PDB file of C-alpha atoms in Angstrom:
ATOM      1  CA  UNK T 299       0.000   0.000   0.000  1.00  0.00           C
ATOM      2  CA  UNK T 300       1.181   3.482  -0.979  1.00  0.00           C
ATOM      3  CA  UNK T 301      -1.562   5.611   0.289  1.00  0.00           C
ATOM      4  CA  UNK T 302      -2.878   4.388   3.423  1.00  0.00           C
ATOM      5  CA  UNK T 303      -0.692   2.193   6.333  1.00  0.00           C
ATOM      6  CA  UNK T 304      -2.361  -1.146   8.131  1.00  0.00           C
ATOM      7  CA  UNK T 305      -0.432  -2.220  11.820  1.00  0.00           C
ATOM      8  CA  UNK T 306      -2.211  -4.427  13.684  1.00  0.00           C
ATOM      9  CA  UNK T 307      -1.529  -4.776  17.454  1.00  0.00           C
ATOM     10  CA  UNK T 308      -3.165  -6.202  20.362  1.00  0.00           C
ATOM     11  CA  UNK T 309      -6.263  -7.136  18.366  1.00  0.00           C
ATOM     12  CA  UNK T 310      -6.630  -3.747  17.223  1.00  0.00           C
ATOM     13  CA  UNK T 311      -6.041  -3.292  13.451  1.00  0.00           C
ATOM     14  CA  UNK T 312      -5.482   0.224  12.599  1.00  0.00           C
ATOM     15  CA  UNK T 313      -5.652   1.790   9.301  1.00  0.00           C
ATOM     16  CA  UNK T 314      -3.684   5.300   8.455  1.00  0.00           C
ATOM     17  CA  UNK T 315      -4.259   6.981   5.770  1.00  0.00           C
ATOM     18  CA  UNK T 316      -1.263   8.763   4.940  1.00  0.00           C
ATOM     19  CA  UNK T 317      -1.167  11.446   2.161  1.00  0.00           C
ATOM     20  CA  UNK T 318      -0.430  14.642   4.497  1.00  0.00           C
ATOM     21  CA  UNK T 319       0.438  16.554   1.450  1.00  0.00           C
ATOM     22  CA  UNK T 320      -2.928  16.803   0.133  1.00  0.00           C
ATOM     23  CA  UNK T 321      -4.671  16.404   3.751  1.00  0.00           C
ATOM     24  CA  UNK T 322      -5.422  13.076   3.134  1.00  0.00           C
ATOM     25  CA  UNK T 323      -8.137  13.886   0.245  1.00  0.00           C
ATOM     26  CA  UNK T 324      -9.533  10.398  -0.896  1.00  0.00           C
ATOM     27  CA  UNK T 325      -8.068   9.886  -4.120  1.00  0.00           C
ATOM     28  CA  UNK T 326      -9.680   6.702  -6.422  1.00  0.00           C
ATOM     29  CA  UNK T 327      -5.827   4.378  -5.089  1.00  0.00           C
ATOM     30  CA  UNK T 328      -6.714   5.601  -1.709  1.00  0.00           C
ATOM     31  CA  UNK T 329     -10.097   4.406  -1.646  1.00  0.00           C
ATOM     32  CA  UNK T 330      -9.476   1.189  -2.806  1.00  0.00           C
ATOM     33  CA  UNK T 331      -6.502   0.633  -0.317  1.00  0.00           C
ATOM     34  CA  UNK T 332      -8.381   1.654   2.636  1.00  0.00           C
ATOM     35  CA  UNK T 333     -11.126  -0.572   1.289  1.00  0.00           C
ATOM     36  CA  UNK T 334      -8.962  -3.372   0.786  1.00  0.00           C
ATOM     37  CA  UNK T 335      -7.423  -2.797   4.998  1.00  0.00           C
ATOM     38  CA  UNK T 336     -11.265  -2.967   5.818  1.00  0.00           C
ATOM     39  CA  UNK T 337     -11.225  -6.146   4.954  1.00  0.00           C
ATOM     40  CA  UNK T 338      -8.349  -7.745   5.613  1.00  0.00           C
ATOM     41  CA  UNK T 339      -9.295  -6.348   9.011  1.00  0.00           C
ATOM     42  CA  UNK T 340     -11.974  -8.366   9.118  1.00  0.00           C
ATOM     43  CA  UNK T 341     -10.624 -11.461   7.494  1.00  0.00           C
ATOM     44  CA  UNK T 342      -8.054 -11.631  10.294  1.00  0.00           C
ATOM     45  CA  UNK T 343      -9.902 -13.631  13.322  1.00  0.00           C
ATOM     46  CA  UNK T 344      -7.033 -12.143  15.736  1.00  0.00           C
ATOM     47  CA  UNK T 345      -8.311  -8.541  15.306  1.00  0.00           C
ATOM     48  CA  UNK T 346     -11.272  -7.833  16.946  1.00  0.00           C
ATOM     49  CA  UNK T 347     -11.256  -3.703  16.370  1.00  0.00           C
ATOM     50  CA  UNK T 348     -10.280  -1.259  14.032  1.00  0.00           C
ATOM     51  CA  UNK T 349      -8.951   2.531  13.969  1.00  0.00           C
ATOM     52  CA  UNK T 350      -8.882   4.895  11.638  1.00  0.00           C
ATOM     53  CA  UNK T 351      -6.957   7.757  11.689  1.00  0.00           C
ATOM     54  CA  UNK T 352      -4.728  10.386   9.601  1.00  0.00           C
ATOM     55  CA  UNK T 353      -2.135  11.777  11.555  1.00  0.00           C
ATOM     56  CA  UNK T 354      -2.786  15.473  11.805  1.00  0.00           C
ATOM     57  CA  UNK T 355      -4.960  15.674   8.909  1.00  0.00           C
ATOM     58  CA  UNK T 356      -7.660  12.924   8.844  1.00  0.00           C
ATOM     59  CA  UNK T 357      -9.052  13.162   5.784  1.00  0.00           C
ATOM     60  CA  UNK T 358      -9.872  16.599   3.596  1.00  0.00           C
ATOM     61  CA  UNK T 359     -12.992  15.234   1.298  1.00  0.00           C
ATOM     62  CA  UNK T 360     -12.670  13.269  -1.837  1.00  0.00           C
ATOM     63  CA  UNK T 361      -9.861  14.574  -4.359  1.00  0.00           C
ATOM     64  CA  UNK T 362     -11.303  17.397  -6.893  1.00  0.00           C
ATOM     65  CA  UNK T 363     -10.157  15.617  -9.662  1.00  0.00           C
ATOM     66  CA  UNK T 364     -12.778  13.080  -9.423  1.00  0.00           C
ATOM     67  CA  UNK T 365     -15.595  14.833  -8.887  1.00  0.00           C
ATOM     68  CA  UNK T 366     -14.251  17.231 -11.230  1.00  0.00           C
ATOM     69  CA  UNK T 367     -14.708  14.117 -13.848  1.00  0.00           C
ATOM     70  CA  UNK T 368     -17.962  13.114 -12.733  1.00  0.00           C
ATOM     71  CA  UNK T 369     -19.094  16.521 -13.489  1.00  0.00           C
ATOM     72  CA  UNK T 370     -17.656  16.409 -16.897  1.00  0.00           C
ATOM     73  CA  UNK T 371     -20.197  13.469 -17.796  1.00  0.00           C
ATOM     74  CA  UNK T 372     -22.032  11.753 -14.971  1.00  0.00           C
ATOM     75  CA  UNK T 373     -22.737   8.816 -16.696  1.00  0.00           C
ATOM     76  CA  UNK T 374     -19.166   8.067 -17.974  1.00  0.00           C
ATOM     77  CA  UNK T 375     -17.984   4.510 -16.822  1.00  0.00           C
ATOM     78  CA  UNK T 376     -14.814   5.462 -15.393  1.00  0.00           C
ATOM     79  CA  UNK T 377     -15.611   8.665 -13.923  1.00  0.00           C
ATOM     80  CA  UNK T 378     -18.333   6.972 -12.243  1.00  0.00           C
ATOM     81  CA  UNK T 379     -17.229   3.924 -10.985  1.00  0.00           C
ATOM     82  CA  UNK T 380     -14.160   6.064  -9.564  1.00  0.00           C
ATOM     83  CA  UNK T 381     -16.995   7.994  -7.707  1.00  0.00           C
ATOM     84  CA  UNK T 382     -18.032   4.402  -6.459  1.00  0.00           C
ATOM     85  CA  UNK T 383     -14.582   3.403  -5.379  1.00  0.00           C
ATOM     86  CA  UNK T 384     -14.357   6.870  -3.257  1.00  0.00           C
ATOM     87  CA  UNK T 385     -18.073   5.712  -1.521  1.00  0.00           C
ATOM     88  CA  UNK T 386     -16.653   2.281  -1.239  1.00  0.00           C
ATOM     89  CA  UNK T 387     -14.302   3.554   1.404  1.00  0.00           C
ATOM     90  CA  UNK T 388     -16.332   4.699   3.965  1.00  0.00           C
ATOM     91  CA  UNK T 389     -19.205   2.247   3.431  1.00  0.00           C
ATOM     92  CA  UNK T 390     -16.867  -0.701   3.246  1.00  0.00           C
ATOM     93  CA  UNK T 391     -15.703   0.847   7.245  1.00  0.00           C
ATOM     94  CA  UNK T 392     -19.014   1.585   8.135  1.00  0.00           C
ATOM     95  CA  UNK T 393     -20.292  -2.511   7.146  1.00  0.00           C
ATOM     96  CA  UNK T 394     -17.246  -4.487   8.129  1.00  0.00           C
ATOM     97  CA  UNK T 395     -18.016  -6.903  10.800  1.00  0.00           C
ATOM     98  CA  UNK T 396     -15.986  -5.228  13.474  1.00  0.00           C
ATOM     99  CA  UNK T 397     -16.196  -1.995  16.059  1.00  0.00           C
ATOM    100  CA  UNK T 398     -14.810   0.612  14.376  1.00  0.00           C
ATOM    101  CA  UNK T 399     -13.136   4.043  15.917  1.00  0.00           C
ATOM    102  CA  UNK T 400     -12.233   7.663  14.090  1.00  0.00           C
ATOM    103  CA  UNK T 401      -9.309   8.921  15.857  1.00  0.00           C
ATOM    104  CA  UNK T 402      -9.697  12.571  14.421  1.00  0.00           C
ATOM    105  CA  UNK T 403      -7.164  15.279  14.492  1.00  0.00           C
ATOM    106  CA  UNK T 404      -7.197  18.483  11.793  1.00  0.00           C
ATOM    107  CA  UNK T 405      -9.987  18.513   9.552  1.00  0.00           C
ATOM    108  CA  UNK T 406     -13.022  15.624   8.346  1.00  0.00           C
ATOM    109  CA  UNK T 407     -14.520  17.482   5.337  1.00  0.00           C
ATOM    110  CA  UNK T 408     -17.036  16.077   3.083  1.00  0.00           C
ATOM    111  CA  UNK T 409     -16.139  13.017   2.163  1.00  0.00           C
ATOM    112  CA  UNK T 410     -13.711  12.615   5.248  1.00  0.00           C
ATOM    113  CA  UNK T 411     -16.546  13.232   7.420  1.00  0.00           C
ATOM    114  CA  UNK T 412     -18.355  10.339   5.769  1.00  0.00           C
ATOM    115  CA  UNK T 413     -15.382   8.740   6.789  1.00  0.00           C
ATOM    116  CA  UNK T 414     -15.790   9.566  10.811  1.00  0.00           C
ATOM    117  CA  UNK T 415     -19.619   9.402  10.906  1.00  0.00           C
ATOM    118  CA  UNK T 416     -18.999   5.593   9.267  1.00  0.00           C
ATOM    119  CA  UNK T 417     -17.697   4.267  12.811  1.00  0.00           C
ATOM    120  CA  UNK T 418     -19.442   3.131  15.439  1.00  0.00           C
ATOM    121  CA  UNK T 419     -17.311   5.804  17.738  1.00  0.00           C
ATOM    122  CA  UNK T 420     -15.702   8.645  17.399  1.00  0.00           C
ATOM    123  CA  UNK T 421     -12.223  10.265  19.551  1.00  0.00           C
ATOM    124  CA  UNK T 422     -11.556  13.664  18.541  1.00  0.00           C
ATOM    125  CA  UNK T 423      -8.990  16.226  19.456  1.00  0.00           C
ATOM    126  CA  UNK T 424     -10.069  19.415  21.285  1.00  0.00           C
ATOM    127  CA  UNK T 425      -8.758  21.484  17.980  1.00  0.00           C
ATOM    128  CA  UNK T 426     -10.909  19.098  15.192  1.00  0.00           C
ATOM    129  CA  UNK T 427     -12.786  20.550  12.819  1.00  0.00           C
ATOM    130  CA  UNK T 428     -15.969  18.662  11.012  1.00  0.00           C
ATOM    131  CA  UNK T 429     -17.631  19.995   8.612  1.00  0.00           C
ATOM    132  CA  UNK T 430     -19.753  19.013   5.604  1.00  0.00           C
ATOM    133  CA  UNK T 431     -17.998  21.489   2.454  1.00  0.00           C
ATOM    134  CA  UNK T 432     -20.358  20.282   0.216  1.00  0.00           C
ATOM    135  CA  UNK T 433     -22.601  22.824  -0.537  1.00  0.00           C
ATOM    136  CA  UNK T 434     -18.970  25.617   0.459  1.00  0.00           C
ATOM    137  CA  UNK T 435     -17.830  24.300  -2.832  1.00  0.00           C
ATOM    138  CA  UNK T 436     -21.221  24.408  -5.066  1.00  0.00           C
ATOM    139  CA  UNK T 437     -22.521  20.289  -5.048  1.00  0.00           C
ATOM    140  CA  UNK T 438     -24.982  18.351  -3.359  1.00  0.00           C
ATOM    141  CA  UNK T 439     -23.548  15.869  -1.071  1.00  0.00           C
ATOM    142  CA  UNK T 440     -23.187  12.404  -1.805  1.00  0.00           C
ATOM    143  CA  UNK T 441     -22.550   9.338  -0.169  1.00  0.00           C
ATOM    144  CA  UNK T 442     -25.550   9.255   2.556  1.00  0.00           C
ATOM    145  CA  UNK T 443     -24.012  12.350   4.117  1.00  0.00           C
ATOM    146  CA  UNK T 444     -27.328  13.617   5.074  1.00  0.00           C
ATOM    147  CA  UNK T 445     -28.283  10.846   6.485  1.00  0.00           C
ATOM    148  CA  UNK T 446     -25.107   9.891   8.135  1.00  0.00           C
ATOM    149  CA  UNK T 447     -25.302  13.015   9.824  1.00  0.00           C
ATOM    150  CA  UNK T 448     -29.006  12.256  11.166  1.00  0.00           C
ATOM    151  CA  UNK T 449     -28.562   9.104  12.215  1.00  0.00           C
ATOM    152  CA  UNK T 450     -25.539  10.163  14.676  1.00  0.00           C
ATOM    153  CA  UNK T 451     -26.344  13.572  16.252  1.00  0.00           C
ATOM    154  CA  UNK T 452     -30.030  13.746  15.628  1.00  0.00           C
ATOM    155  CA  UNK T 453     -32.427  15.838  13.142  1.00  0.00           C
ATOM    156  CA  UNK T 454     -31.352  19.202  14.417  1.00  0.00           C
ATOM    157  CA  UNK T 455     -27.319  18.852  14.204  1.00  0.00           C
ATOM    158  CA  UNK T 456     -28.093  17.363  10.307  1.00  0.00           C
ATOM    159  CA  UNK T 457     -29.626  20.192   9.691  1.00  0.00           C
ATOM    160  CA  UNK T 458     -27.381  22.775  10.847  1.00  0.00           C
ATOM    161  CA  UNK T 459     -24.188  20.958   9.561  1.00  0.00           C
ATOM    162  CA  UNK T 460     -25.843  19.439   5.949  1.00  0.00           C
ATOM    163  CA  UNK T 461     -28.434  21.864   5.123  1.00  0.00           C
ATOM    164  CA  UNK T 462     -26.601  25.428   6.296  1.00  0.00           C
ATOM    165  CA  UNK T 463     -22.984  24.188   6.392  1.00  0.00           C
ATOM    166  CA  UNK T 464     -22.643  24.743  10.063  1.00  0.00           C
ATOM    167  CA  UNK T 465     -18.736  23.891  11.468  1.00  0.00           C
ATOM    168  CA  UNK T 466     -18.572  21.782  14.736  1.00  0.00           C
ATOM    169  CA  UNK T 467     -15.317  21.591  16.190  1.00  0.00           C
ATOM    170  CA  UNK T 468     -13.247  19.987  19.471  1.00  0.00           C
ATOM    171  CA  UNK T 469     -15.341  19.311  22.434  1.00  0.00           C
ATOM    172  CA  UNK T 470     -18.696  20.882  20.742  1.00  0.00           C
ATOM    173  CA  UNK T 471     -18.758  17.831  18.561  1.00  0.00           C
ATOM    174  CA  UNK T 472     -18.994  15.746  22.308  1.00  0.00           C
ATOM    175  CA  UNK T 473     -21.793  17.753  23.286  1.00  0.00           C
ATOM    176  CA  UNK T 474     -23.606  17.208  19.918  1.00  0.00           C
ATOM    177  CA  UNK T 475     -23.296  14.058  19.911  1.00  0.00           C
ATOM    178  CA  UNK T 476     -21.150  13.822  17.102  1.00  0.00           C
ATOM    179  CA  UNK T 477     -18.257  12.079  19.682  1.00  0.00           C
ATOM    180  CA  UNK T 478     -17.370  10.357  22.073  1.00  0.00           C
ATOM    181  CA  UNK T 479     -14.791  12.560  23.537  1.00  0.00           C
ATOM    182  CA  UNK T 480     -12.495  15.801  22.883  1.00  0.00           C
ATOM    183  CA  UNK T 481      -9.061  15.319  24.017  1.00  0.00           C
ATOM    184  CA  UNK T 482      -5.474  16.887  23.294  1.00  0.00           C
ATOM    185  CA  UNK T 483      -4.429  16.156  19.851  1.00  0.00           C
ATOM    186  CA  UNK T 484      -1.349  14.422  21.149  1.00  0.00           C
ATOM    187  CA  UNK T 485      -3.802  11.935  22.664  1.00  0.00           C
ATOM    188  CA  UNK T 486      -6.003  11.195  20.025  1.00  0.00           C
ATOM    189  CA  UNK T 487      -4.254   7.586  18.989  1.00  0.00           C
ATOM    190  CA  UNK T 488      -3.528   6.731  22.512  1.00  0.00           C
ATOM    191  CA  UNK T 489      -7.348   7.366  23.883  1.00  0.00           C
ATOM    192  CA  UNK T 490      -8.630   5.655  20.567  1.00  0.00           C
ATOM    193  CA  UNK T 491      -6.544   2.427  21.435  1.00  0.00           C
ATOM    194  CA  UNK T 492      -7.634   2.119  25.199  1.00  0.00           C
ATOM    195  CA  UNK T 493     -11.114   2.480  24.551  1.00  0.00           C
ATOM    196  CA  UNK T 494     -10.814  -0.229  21.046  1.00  0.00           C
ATOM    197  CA  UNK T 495      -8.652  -2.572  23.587  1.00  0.00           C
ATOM    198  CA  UNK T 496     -11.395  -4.043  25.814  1.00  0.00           C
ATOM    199  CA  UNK T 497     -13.405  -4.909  22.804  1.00  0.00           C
ATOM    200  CA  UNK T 498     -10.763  -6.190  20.978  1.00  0.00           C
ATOM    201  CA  UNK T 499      -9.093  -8.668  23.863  1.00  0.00           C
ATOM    202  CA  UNK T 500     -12.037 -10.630  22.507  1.00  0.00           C
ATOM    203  CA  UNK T 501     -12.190 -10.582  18.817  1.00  0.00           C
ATOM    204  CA  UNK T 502     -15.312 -13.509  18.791  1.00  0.00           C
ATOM    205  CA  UNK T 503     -17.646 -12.015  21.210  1.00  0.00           C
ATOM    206  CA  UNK T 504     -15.931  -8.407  19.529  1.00  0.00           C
ATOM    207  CA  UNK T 505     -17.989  -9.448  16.589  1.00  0.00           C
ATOM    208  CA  UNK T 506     -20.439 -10.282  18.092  1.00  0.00           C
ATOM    209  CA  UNK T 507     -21.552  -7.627  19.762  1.00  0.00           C
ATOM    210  CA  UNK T 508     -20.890  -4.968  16.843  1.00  0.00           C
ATOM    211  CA  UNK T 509     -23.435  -7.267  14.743  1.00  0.00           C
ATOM    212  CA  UNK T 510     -26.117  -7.329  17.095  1.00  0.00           C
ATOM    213  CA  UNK T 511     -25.664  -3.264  18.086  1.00  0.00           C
ATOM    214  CA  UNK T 512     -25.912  -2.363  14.571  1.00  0.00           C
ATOM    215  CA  UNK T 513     -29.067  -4.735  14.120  1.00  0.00           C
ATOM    216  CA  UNK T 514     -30.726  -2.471  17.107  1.00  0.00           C
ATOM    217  CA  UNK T 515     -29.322   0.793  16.753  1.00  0.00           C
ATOM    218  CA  UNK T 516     -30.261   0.941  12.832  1.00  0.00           C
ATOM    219  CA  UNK T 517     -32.300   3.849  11.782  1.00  0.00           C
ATOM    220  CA  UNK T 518     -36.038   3.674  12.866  1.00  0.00           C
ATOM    221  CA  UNK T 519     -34.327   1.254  15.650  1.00  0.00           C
ATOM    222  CA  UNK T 520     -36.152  -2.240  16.909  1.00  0.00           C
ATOM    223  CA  UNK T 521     -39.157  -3.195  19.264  1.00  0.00           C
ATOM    224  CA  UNK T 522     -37.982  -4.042  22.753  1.00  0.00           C
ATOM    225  CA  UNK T 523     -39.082  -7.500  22.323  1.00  0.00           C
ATOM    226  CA  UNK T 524     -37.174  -7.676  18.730  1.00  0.00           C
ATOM    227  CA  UNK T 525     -33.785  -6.654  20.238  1.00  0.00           C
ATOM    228  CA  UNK T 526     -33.963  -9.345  22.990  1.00  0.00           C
ATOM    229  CA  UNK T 527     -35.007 -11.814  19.869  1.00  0.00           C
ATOM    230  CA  UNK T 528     -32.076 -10.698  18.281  1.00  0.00           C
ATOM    231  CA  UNK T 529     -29.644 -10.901  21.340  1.00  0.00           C
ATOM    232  CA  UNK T 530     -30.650 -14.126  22.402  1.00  0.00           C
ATOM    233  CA  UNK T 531     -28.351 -16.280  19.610  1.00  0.00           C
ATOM    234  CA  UNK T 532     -25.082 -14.408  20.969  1.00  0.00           C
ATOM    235  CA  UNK T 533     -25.530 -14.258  24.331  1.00  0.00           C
ATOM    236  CA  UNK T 534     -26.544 -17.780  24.349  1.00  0.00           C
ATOM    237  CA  UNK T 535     -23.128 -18.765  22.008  1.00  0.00           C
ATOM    238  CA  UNK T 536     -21.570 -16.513  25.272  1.00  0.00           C
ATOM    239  CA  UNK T 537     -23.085 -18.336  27.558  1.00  0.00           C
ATOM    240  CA  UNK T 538     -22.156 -22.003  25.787  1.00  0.00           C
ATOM    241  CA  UNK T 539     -18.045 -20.461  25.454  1.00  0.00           C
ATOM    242  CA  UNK T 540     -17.960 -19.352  29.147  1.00  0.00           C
ATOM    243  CA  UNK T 541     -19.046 -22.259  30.498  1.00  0.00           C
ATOM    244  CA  UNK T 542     -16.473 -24.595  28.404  1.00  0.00           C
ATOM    245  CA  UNK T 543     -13.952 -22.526  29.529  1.00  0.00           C
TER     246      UNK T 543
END
C-alpha cells in the first residue's frame, strides 16, 4: 500500500491513511486501499477492532479531480465507478463486521466526514474541525451524508451541519453528539486504542456484539421485544463459550 498504512496490534487493526500533502483527500488508489485494509481487518480472526486515523490531517474530502470528472459526464464509466470506489471507502468501514473508531485530528470534510460518521465511535482532538464542504464548494452531497449526519447527532445537528454548512469543532462535537470525547491532539491515537482494547481482547464475542448493536441501533431502531429476539443467539453462544472454559 502506498496511500494508506495497516499495523495491527493487540487485536486492534489500525488503518492510516497517509497522504499529508494533500490532507489526506480520498483519491480513487486511496479508496481502494483503505477498502482493501477494511477487509483484511476483518478477514483476520485475531483482530477484533479497528482505527482509523490520519495523523494530523484525517481526511480533507474526496480529491477534486474526481468529482471534477464526474461533473464532466455523470454517466461516464470510469468517472463513475471512480466515484463508487471513493463511496466504497467509507461504506466498506461503516459494514465491516468489526467496532470501528475515528481517531480525528485536523480537519473531516465532506467526504472525510463520511469517513468519521462511518464508525461506530468517534475520539476527537479538542482542535478538530468537522464539517460538511459540500454545498462551500457548489454540489450536493453524496454518499448518505445527510443521512449519516441524522442518524448520529439527531435531526437538528443534520440540519445545521448538511443543510446550512454549520462547522462543529473539538469538544462541541462531544456535546452534539457527534463524539465520544475531545481530548489533546497528542492523545487522540492513545485514547482511541484504550477504549478499542477491551473490545478487541475478545475478537469472537468483539464481533459479536458490533453485529447485534448495529441490528438495534439501525435507523427507525427495533421493538424491545425484537432486540432481545435478536440478542438471544449471541448471548446464548456466550453463555455455551464461558461455560467450556
Amino acid at each position: 500500500m502506498t496511500e494508506v498504512r495497516y499495523t495491527v496490534s493487540e487485536g486492534i487493526a489500525t488503518i492510516t491513511l497517509d497522504a499529508p500533502e494533500r490532507r489526506n483527500a480520498l483519491s480513487v488508489e486511496m479508496s481502494r486501499e483503505l477498502t482493501d485494509a477494511a477487509h483484511t481487518a476483518e478477514g483476520d480472526d485475531a483482530v477484533g477492532a479497528v482505527i482509523v486515523t490520519g495523523g494530523q490531517h484525517f481526511c480533507a474530502g474526496a480529491v477534486r479531480g474526481v468529482l471534477a470528472d464526474v461533473g464532466r459526464d455523470p454517466v461516464e464509466d470510469t468517472a463513475y465507478r471512480n466515484l463508487e470506489t471513493v463511496y466504497a471507502a467509507f461504506t466498506t468501514i461503516g459494514t465491516i463486521g468489526l467496532p470501528t473508531i475515528a481517531a480525528v485530528r485536523g480537519a473531516a470534510v465532506g467526504a472525510g466526514l463520511n469517513l468519521a460518521m462511518a464508525t461506530d465511535l468517534r475520539i476527537v482532538s479538542t482542535t478538530a474541525r468537522l464539517l460538511p464542504g459540500f454545498a462551500q464548494i457548489g454540489i450536493h452531497p453524496g454518499g448518505g451524508h445527510l443521512s449519516l449526519l441524522h442518524r448520529t447527532a439527531g435531526r437538528e445537528t443534520a440540519a445545521a451541519m448538511g443543510l446550512f454548512g454549520e462547522e462543529v469543532r473539538g469538544e462541541e462535537a462531544v456535546e452534539r453528539g457527534l463524539a465520544w470525547a475531545a481530548v489533546e491532539d497528542e492523545s487522540v491515537e492513545q485514547v482511541a486504542r484504550d477504549t478499542a482494547a477491551r473490545v478487541a481482547a475478545d475478537p469472537q464475542l468483539a464481533r459479536r456484539l458490533v453485529q447485534s448493536f448495529r441490528r438495534e441501533t439501525a435507523p427507525g431502531g427495533l421493538p424491545w421485544e425484537v432486540a432481545v429476539e435478536v440478542e438471544r443467539s449471541p448471548q446464548m453462544w456466550s453463555l455455551r463459550r464461558k461455560h467450556e472454559g
